[in-house]
Amino acid sequence: MAQLTVLGPRDWADGVAQRLAERLRREPRLRLCLPTGDTPSPVYERLVALNREGLAPFGQATIVLLDEYVGLPPDDPARCDARLRRELLDLLEPGPVTFHAISVDELAPDAAAEAHDAVAAEGLDLALVGLGLNGHVGFNEPGSTADSPTRAVDLAGESRRAATARYGAGAEPTRGITLGMARLLNATDVWLLVSGAQKATILQRTLVGPISADCPASLLRGHPRLRVLTEEGATAKLS
Ligand code: GLP
């Protein structure tokens, strides 16, 4: 049974950041999977502020990137690694932070996925994930099952378009690499971050609809320690 935490729209990002900061204080050597996207951006902004106040110690944490585009050059602003560095990692003091990006420049997609999976297989204490409008988690697009491995995937049309339209990619990527549902379901804790009224329908499907590969996020309900951190705008369709 998922633990549902509904915050006010204005307190949401701070509430999530405070909870993560508290976890880092308790467990500084946290192995943490982080997503990118518009959802976590304000959370990262708050985390940077908390870090400046000495309240969010990342110095000993290990960060594992959730997913990455294939085929975007390293300087493309939409790249997930670039975005996470820009919004969080490069702004943290003191460093260093161990950051495992996905080696899409150095390795062929399948080899990059395999290498990244080996990193995640060392264990994830906490996986933070966002929710795609089509129910994807990372790039586990609809059709992904609970045992799906870390792999290179063809992106759904929505994910391709989001890269250029919302995140400013120079060209529309067609493939991505994602931690698989199996790896995410193996994390000790999973926090699903959902904000914005545009996510109300898919959040309802995720939490109340059938548990099915049609909506990969619904598979997270099989995790014993799933926590859904959301806000009032996104919960409009939950009774
Ligand atoms: C993207 C990413 C996901 C992200 C999701 C939601 O395509 N691959 O990791 O969580 O879609 O994005 P947003 O938070 O911008 O709505």
GROMACS .gro file of N, CA and C and ligand atoms in nm, residues 35-40 66-67 130-132 136 138-139 159 166-167 199, ligand 1:
model
   70
   35PRO      N    1   1.597   1.171  -1.079
   35PRO     CA    2   1.543   1.199  -1.212
   35PRO      C    3   1.571   1.343  -1.253
   36THR      N    4   1.540   1.374  -1.375
   36THR     CA    5   1.538   1.514  -1.418
   36THR      C    6   1.398   1.542  -1.472
   37GLY      N    7   1.374   1.666  -1.513
   37GLY     CA    8   1.241   1.701  -1.563
   37GLY      C    9   1.192   1.824  -1.489
   38ASP      N   10   1.076   1.871  -1.529
   38ASP     CA   11   1.023   1.993  -1.468
   38ASP      C   12   0.974   1.967  -1.325
   39THR      N   13   0.937   1.843  -1.296
   39THR     CA   14   0.887   1.813  -1.161
   39THR      C   15   0.996   1.831  -1.055
   40PRO      N   16   1.112   1.767  -1.072
   40PRO     CA   17   1.211   1.780  -0.964
   40PRO      C   18   1.284   1.914  -0.961
   66LEU      N   19   1.882   0.845  -1.332
   66LEU     CA   20   1.770   0.756  -1.367
   66LEU      C   21   1.768   0.718  -1.516
   67ASP      N   22   1.785   0.819  -1.601
   67ASP     CA   23   1.771   0.792  -1.745
   67ASP      C   24   1.845   0.897  -1.826
  130GLY      N   25   0.996   1.055  -1.135
  130GLY     CA   26   0.884   1.139  -1.174
  130GLY      C   27   0.780   1.053  -1.247
  131LEU      N   28   0.676   1.118  -1.291
  131LEU     CA   29   0.566   1.047  -1.359
  131LEU      C   30   0.543   1.111  -1.495
  132GLY      N   31   0.560   1.032  -1.601
  132GLY     CA   32   0.534   1.083  -1.735
  132GLY      C   33   0.384   1.094  -1.759
  136HIS      N   34   0.487   0.679  -1.787
  136HIS     CA   35   0.622   0.624  -1.785
  136HIS      C   36   0.695   0.661  -1.657
  138GLY      N   37   1.102   0.701  -1.557
  138GLY     CA   38   1.226   0.709  -1.631
  138GLY      C   39   1.187   0.702  -1.778
  139PHE      N   40   1.252   0.615  -1.853
  139PHE     CA   41   1.206   0.589  -1.990
  139PHE      C   42   1.145   0.449  -2.001
  159SER      N   43   0.768   1.142  -2.528
  159SER     CA   44   0.900   1.165  -2.469
  159SER      C   45   0.992   1.235  -2.569
  166ARG      N   46   0.983   2.089  -2.443
  166ARG     CA   47   0.985   2.134  -2.304
  166ARG      C   48   1.125   2.152  -2.248
  167TYR      N   49   1.218   2.067  -2.293
  167TYR     CA   50   1.351   2.073  -2.231
  167TYR      C   51   1.456   2.138  -2.320
  199LYS      N   52  -0.104   1.642  -1.436
  199LYS     CA   53  -0.074   1.503  -1.398
  199LYS      C   54  -0.192   1.437  -1.325
  240GLP     C1   55   1.074   1.254  -1.878
  240GLP     C2   56   1.183   1.172  -1.806
  240GLP     C3   57   1.136   1.118  -1.676
  240GLP     C4   58   1.055   1.225  -1.608
  240GLP     C5   59   0.924   1.240  -1.681
  240GLP     C6   60   0.836   1.350  -1.629
  240GLP     O1   61   1.062   1.217  -2.011
  240GLP     N1   62   1.238   1.066  -1.885
  240GLP     O2   63   1.245   1.075  -1.599
  240GLP     O3   64   1.031   1.189  -1.473
  240GLP     O4   65   0.944   1.250  -1.820
  240GLP     O5   66   0.885   1.474  -1.667
  240GLP     P1   67   0.833   1.610  -1.602
  240GLP     O6   68   0.873   1.606  -1.459
  240GLP     O7   69   0.906   1.718  -1.677
  240GLP     O8   70   0.686   1.613  -1.620
   0.00000   0.00000   0.00000
